[in-house]
Short mmCIF file of C-alpha atoms in Angstrom, two decimals:
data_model
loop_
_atom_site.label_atom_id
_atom_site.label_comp_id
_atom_site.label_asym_id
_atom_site.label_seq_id
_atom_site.Cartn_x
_atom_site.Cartn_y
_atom_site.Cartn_z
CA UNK A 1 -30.14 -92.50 46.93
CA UNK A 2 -28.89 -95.31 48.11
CA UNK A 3 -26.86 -96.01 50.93
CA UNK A 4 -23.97 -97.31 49.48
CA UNK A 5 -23.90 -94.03 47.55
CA UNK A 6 -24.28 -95.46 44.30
CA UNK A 7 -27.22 -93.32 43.60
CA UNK A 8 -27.57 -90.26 41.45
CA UNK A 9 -28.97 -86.62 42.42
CA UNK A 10 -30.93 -84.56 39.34
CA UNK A 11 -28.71 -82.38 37.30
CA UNK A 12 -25.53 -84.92 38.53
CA UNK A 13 -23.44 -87.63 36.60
CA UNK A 14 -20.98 -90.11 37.36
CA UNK A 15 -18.45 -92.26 35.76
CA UNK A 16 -16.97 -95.98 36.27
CA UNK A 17 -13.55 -95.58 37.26
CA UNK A 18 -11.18 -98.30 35.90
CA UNK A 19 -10.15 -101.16 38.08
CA UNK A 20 -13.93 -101.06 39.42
CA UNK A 21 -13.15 -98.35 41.40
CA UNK A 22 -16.68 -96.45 41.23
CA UNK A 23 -15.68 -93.25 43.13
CA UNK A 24 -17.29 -89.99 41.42
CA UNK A 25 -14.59 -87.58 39.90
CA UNK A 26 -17.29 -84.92 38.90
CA UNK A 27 -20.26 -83.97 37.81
CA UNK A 28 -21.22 -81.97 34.40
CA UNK A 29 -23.69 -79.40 34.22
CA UNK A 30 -27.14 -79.83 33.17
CA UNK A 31 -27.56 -79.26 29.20
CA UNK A 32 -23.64 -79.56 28.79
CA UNK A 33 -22.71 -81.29 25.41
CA UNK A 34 -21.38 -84.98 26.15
CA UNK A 35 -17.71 -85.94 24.55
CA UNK A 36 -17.77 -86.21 20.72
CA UNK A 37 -15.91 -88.72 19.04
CA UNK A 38 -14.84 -85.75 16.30
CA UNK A 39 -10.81 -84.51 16.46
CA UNK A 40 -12.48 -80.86 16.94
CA UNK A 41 -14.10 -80.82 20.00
CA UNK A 42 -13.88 -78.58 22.36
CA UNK A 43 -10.82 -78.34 24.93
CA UNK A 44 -13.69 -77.73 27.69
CA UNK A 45 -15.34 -81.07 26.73
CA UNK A 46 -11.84 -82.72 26.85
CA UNK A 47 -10.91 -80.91 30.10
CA UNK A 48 -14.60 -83.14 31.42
CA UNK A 49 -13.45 -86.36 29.83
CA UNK A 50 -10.44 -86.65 30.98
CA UNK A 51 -10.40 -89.75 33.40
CA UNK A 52 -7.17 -90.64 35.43
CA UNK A 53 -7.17 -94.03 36.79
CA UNK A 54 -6.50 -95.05 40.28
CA UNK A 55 -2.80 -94.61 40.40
CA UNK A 56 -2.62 -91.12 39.22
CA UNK A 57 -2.97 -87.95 40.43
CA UNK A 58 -5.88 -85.92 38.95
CA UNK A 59 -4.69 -83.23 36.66
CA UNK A 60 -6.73 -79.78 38.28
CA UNK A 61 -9.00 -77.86 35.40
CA UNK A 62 -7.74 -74.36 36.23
CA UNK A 63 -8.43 -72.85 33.07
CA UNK A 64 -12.37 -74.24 32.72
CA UNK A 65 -12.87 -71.78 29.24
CA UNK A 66 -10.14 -73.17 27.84
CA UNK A 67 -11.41 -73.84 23.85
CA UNK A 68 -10.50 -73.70 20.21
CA UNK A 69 -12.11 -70.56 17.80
CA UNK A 70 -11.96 -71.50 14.36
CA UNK A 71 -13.58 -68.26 13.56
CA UNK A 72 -11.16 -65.65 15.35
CA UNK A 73 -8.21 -67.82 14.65
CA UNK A 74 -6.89 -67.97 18.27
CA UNK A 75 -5.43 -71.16 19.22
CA UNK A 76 -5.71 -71.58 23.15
CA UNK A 77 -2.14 -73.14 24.93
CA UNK A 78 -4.04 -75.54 26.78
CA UNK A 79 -2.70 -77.82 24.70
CA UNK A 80 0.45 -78.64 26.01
CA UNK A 81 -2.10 -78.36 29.76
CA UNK A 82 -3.69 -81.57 28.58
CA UNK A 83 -0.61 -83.03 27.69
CA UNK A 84 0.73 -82.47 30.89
CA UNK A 85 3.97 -84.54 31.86
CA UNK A 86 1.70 -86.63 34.32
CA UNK A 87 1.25 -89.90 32.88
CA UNK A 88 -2.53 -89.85 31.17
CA UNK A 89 -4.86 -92.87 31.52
CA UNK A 90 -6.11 -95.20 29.68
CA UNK A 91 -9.40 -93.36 28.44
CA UNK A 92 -7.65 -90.11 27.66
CA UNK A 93 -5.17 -90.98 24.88
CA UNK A 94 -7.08 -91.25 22.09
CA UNK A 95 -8.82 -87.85 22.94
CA UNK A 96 -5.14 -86.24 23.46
CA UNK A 97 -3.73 -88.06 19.86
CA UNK A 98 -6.76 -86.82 18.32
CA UNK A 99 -5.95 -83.83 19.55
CA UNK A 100 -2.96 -83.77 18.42
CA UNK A 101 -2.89 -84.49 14.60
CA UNK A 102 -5.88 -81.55 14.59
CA UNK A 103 -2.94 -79.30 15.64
CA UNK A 104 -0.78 -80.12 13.25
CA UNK A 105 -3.52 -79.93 10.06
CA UNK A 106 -4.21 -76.38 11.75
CA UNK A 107 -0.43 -75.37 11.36
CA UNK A 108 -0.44 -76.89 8.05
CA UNK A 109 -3.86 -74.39 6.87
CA UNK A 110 -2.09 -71.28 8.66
CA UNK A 111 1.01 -72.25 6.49
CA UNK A 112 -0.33 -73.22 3.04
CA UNK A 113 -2.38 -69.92 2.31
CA UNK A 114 0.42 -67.31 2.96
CA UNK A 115 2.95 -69.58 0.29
CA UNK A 116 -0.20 -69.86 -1.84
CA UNK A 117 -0.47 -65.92 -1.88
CA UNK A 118 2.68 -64.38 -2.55
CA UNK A 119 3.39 -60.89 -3.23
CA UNK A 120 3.52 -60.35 -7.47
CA UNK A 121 7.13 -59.57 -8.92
CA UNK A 122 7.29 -55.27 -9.14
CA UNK A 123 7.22 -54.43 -12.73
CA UNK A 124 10.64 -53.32 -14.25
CA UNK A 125 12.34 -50.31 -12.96
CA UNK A 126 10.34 -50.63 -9.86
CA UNK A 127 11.54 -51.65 -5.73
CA UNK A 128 9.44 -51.97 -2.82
CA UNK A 129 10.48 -49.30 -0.46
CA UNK A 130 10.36 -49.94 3.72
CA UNK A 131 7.49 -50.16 5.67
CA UNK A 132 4.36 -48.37 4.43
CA UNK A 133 5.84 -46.10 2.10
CA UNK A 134 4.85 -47.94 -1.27
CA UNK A 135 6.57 -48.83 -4.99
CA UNK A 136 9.21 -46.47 -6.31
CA UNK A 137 9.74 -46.88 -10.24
CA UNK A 138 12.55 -45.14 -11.35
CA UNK A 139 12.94 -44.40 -15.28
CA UNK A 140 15.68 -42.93 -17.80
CA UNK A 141 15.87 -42.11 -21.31
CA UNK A 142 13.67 -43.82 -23.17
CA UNK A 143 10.30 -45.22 -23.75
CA UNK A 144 8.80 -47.26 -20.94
CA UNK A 145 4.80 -49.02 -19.82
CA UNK A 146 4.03 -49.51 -16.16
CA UNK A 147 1.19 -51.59 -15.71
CA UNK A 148 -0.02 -50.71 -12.21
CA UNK A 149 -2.11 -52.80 -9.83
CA UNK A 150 -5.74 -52.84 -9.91
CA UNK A 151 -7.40 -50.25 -7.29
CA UNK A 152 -4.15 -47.45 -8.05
CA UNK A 153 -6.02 -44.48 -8.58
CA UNK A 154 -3.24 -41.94 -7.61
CA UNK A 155 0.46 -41.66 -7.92
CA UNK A 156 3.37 -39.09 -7.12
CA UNK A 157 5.55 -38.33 -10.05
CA UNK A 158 8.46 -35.93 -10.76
CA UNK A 159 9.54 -35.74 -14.32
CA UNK A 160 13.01 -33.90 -15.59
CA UNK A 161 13.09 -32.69 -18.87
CA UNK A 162 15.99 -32.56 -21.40
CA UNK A 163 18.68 -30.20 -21.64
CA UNK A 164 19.98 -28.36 -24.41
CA UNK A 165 22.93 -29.55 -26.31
CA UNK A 166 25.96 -27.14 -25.67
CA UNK A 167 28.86 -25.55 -27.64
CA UNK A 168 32.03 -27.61 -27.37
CA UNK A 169 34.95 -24.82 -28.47
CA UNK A 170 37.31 -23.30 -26.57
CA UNK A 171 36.69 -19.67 -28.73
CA UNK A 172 32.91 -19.22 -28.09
CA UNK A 173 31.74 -21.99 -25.41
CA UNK A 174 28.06 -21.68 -24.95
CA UNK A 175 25.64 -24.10 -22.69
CA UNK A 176 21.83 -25.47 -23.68
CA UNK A 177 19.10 -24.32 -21.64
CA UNK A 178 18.14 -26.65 -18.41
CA UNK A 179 14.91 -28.70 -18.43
CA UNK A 180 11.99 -28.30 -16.00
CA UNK A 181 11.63 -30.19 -12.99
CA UNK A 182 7.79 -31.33 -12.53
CA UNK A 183 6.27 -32.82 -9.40
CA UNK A 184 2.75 -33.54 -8.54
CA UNK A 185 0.27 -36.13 -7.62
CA UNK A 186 -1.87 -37.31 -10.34
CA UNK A 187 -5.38 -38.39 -10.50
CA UNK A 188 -5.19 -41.18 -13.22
CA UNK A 189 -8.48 -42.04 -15.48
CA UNK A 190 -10.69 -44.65 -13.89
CA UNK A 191 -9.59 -46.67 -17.29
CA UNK A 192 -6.16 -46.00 -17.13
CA UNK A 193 -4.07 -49.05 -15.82
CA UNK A 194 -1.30 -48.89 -17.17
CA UNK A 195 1.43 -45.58 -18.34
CA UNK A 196 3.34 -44.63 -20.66
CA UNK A 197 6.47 -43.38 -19.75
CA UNK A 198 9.03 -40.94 -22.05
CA UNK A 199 12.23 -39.75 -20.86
CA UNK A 200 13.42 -37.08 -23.40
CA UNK A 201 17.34 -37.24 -24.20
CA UNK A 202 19.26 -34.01 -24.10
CA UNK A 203 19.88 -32.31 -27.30
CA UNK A 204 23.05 -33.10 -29.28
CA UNK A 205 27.01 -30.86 -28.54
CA UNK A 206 28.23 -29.38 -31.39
CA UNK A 207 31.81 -27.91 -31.72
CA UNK A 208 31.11 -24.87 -33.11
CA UNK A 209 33.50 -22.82 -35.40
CA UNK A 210 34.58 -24.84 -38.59
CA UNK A 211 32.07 -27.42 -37.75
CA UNK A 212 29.12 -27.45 -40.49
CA UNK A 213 28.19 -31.12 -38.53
CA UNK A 214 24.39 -29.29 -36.40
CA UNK A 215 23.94 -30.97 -33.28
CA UNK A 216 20.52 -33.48 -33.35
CA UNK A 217 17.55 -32.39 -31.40
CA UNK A 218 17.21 -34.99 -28.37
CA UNK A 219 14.10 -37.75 -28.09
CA UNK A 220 10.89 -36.59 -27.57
CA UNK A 221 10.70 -33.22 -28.85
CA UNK A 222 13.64 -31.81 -29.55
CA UNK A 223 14.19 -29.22 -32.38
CA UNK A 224 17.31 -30.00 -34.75
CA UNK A 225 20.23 -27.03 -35.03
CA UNK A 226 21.05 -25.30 -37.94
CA UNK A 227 23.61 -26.06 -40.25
CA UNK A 228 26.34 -23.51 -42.10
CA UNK A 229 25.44 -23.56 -46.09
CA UNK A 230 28.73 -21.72 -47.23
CA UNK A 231 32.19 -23.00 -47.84
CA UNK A 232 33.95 -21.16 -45.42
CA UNK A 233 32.59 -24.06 -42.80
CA UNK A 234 30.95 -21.41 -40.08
CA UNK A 235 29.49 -22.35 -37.40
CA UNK A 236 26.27 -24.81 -36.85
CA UNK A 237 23.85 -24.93 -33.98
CA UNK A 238 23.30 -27.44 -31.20
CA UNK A 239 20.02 -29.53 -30.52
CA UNK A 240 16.79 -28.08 -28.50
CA UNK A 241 16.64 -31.12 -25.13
CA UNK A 242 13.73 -33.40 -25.31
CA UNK A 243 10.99 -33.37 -22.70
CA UNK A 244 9.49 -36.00 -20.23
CA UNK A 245 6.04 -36.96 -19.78
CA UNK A 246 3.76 -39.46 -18.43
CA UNK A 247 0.67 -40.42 -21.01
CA UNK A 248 -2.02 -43.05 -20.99
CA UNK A 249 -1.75 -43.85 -24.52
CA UNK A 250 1.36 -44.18 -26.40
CA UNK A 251 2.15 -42.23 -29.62
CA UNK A 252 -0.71 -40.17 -28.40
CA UNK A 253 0.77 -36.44 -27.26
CA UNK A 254 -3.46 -35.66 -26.23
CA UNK A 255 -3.32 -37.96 -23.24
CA UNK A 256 -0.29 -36.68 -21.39
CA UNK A 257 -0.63 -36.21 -17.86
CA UNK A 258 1.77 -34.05 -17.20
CA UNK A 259 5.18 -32.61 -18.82
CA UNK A 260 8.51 -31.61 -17.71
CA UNK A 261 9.73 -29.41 -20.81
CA UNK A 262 13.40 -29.30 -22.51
CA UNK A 263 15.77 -26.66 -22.89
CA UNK A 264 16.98 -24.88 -25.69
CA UNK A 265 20.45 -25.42 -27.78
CA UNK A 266 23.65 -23.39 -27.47
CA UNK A 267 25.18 -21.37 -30.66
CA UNK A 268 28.80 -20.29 -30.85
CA UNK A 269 28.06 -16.83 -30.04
CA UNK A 270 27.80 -14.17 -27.78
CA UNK A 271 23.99 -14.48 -27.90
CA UNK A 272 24.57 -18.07 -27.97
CA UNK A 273 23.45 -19.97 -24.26
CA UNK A 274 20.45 -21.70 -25.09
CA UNK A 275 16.80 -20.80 -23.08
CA UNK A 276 15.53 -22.87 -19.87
CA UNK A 277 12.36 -24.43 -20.35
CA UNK A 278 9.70 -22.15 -20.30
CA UNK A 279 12.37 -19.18 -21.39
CA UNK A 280 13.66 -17.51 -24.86
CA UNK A 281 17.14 -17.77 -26.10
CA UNK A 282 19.47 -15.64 -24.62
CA UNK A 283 18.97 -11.94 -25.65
CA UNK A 284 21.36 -11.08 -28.77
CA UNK A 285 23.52 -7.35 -28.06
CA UNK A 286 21.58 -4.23 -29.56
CA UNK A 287 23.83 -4.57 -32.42
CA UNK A 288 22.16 -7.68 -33.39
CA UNK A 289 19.71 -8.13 -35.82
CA UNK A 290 19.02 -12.23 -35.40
CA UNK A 291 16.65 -12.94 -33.00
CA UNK A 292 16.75 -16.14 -30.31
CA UNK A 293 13.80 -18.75 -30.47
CA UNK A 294 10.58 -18.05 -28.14
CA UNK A 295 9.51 -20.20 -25.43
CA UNK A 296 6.38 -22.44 -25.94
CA UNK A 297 3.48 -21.24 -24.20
CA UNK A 298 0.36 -23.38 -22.61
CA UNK A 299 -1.50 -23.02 -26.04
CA UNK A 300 1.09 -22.51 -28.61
CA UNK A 301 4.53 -23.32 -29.96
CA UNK A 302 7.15 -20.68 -29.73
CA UNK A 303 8.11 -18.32 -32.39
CA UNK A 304 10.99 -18.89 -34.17
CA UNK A 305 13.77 -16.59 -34.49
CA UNK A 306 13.37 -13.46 -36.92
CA UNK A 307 16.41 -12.61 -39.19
CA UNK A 308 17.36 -9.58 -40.70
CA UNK A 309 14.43 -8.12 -42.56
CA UNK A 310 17.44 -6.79 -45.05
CA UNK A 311 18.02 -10.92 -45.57
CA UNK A 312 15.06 -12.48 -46.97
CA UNK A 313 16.50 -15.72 -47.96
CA UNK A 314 14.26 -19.15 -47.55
CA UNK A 315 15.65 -20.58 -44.06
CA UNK A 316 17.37 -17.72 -42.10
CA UNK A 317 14.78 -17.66 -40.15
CA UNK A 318 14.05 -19.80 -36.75
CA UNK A 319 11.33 -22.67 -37.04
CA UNK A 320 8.37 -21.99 -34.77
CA UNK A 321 7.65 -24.50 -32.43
CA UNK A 322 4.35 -26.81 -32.14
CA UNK A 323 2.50 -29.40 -30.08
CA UNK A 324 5.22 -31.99 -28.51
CA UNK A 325 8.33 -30.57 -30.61
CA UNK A 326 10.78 -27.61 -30.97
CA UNK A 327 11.18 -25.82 -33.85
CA UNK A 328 14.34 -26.37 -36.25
CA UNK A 329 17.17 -23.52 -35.96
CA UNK A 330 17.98 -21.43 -39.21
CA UNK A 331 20.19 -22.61 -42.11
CA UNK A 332 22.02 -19.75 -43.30
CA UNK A 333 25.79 -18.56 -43.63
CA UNK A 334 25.59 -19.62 -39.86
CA UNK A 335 23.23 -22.33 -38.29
CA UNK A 336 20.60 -21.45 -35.30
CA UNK A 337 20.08 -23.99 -32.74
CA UNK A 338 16.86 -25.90 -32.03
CA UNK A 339 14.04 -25.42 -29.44
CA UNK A 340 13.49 -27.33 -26.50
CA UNK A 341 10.41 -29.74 -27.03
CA UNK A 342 7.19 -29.79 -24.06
CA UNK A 343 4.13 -29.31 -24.11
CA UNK A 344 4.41 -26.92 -26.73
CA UNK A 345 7.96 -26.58 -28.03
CA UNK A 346 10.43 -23.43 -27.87
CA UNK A 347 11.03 -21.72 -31.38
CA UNK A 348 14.21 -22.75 -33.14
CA UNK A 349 16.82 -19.65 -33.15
CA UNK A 350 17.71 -17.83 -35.98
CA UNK A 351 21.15 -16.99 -37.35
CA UNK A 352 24.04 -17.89 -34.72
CA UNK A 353 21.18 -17.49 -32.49
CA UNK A 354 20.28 -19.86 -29.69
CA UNK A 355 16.69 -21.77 -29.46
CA UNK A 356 14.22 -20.85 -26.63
CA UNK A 357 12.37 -23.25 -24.01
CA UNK A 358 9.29 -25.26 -23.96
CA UNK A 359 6.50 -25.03 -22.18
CA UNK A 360 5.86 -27.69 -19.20
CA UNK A 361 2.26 -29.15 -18.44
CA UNK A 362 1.77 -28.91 -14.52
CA UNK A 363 -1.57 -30.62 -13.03
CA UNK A 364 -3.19 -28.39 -9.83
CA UNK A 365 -1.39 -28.19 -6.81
CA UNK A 366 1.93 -29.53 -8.69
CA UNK A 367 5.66 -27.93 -8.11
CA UNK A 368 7.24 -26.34 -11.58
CA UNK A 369 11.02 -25.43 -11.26
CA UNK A 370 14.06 -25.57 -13.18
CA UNK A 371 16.59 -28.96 -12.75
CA UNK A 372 19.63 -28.46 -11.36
CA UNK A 373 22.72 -27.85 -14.33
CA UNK A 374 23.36 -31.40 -14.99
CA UNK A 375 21.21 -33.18 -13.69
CA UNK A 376 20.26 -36.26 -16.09
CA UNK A 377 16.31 -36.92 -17.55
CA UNK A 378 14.02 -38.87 -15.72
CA UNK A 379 10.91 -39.84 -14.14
CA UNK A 380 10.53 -41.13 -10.75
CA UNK A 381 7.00 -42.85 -9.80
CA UNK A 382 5.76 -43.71 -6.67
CA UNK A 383 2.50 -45.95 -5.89
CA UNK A 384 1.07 -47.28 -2.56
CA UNK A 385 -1.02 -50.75 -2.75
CA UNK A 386 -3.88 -51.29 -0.71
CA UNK A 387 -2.92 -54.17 2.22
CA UNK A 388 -5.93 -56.54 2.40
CA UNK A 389 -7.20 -56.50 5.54
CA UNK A 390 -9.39 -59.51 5.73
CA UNK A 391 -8.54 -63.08 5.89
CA UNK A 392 -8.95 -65.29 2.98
CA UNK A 393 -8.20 -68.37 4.95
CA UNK A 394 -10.88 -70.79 6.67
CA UNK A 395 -8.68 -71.06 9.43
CA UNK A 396 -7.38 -67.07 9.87
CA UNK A 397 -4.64 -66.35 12.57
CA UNK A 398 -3.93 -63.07 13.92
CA UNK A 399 -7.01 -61.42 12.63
#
């Protein structure tokens, strides 16, 4: 070393300062990287390069690990330490500009990705419910799909069958049998994406007494009432209530999931209030002959109605119910009302007799019970998506 101290020790470097002032500022490490011309250097290297001239004050490095991540997205605020309020000399500028548009492209990456991948519009019917707690789809009478997002493998459901249509007359007024409430979490076939979705309709009011007009069996299922085939214009029966179900094929009643049955219809008689799902037609008084409609059963449709054995004539007696539908009530001096449709439909009543339930379809661990008097047909879905949890950015923030 020379005297003048213009020499250099092992392991040490120095720097011309401007304005030939040849002072040493520092020294870097052995093996450290030297400044790179690139915008992405480190803010460690910058920190080293920075050179004030002779009328500043040195800015002090008191953050030396000061650097920029690309891989774990943090962005250190050393930043605005470089671009400290002290003027900055000559041979840090470019360094600090360079700096600077790399900042901005990095706000402009963390930006672009999240407007590139926007949430998908919810399928009809459907809402996005706060926080965590997944898609609600909400559907009424009618026939509806639901294509669900790839990965859903499970949803909650609760179906509410039909009700039975009702007598209307102030003489004999008579009310249809409620529909089934179903709820349960279903296990949907790997190949199942999207659902098919039927909301039965409630069976169809009739008046009653001089009304030879049967009330319609409702949508999916639903046996027809019986008409009055005399003159005299006695009474006709009301329409079984429809059921609700959730399939994976439409038109197909094999691949329901699950079922919410319908209730029976009403006749105009004292044996007349229709059955709940999953019940018989109101018991007729020992005096009685005509029988009510059977509920439907797990494997079979329920019997229809038996008339008086005295009475053979074609029709006086109750349609049986099958698979998916509710048998037809008796035609006859007096019409019998129809069965509620489910899995297996109620039988249809006989004479002035009302029609009985059908039978629901409830997967393991699911809730069966009757709806509340009232309460409209529907099926209420709910699905939770799967938040990706990985970063599909280059530059990822947050993560």
């Amino acid at each position: 070393m020379g005297a003048g101290g213009t020499g250099r020790r092992m392991g040490e470097s120095r720097w011309i300062m401007p304005h030939g002032d040849s002072r040493a500022i520092g020294s870097r490490v052995r093996g450290s990287r030297p400044l790179s011309a690139s915008p992405c250097v480190g803010l460690r290297s910058l920190h080293e390069a920075h050179v004030p001239d002779a009328r500043e004050r040195p800015i002090p490095l008191t953050h030396p690990q000061t650097f920029i991540h690309s891989g774990s997205g943090i962005l250190h605020q050393q930043i605005g330490h470089l671009m400290s309020p002290t003027r900055i000399g000559h041979a840090s500028r470019r360094p600090a500009a360079a700096l600077a548009v790399f900042a901005i492209a990095i706000g402009a990456a963390a930006v672009a990705p999240g407007a590139a991948s926007s949430a998908p519009a919810l399928p009809a019917g459907c809402e996005q419910l706060a926080g965590d707690a997944g898609v609600r789809c909400v559907y009424t009478e009618g026939s509806h799909t639901l294509a669900l997002p790839a990965g859903i493998r499970t949803v909650e459901a609760t179906a509410i069958g039909a009700a039975g249509g009702n007598i209307v007359d102030d003489r004999h007024p008579h009310l249809g049998g409620r529909g089934a409430q179903v709820t349960a979490n279903l296990n949907l076939p790997s190949s199942a994406r999207t659902l098919h979705v039927i909301v039965g309709s409630p069976g169809h009011d009739t008046s009653g007494w001089n009304n030879q007009i049967p009330g319609q069996g409702g949508s999916n299922g639903g046996g027809d009432g019986g008409r009055s085939n005399t003159f005299d214009a006695n009474p006709a029966g009301a329409g079984g209530g429809g059921a609700s179900d959730i399939r994976t094929t439409a038109g197909d009643l094999s691949s329901r999931l699950f079922v919410a049955a319908g209730g029976g219809g009403a006749t105009p008689s004292r044996c007349g209030d229709g059955g709940d799902a999953g019940a018989p037609g109101s018991a007729n008084e020992p005096d009685l002959t005509p029988s009510a409609g059977q509920p439907g059963t797990p494997t079979t449709g329920g019997a229809g109605g038996a008339n008086d054995p005295d009475h053979s004539e074609p029709g006086w007696d109750g349609s049986p119910g099958r698979l998916g539908h509710g048998g037809a009530g008796a035609t006859a001096y007096a019409g019998g009302a129809g069965g509620g449709g489910g899995l297996y439909g109620g039988g249809g009543g006989s004479v002035q007799c009302a029609g009985g339930g059908g039978s629901s379809l409830v997967p393991t661990s699911g809730v069966l019970d009757l709806a509340e008097r009232g309460t409209a047909p529907r099926i209420t879905i709910t699905y939770r998506t799967r938040t990706p949890q990985s970063c599909t950015s280059s530059l990822c923030f947050g993560s």
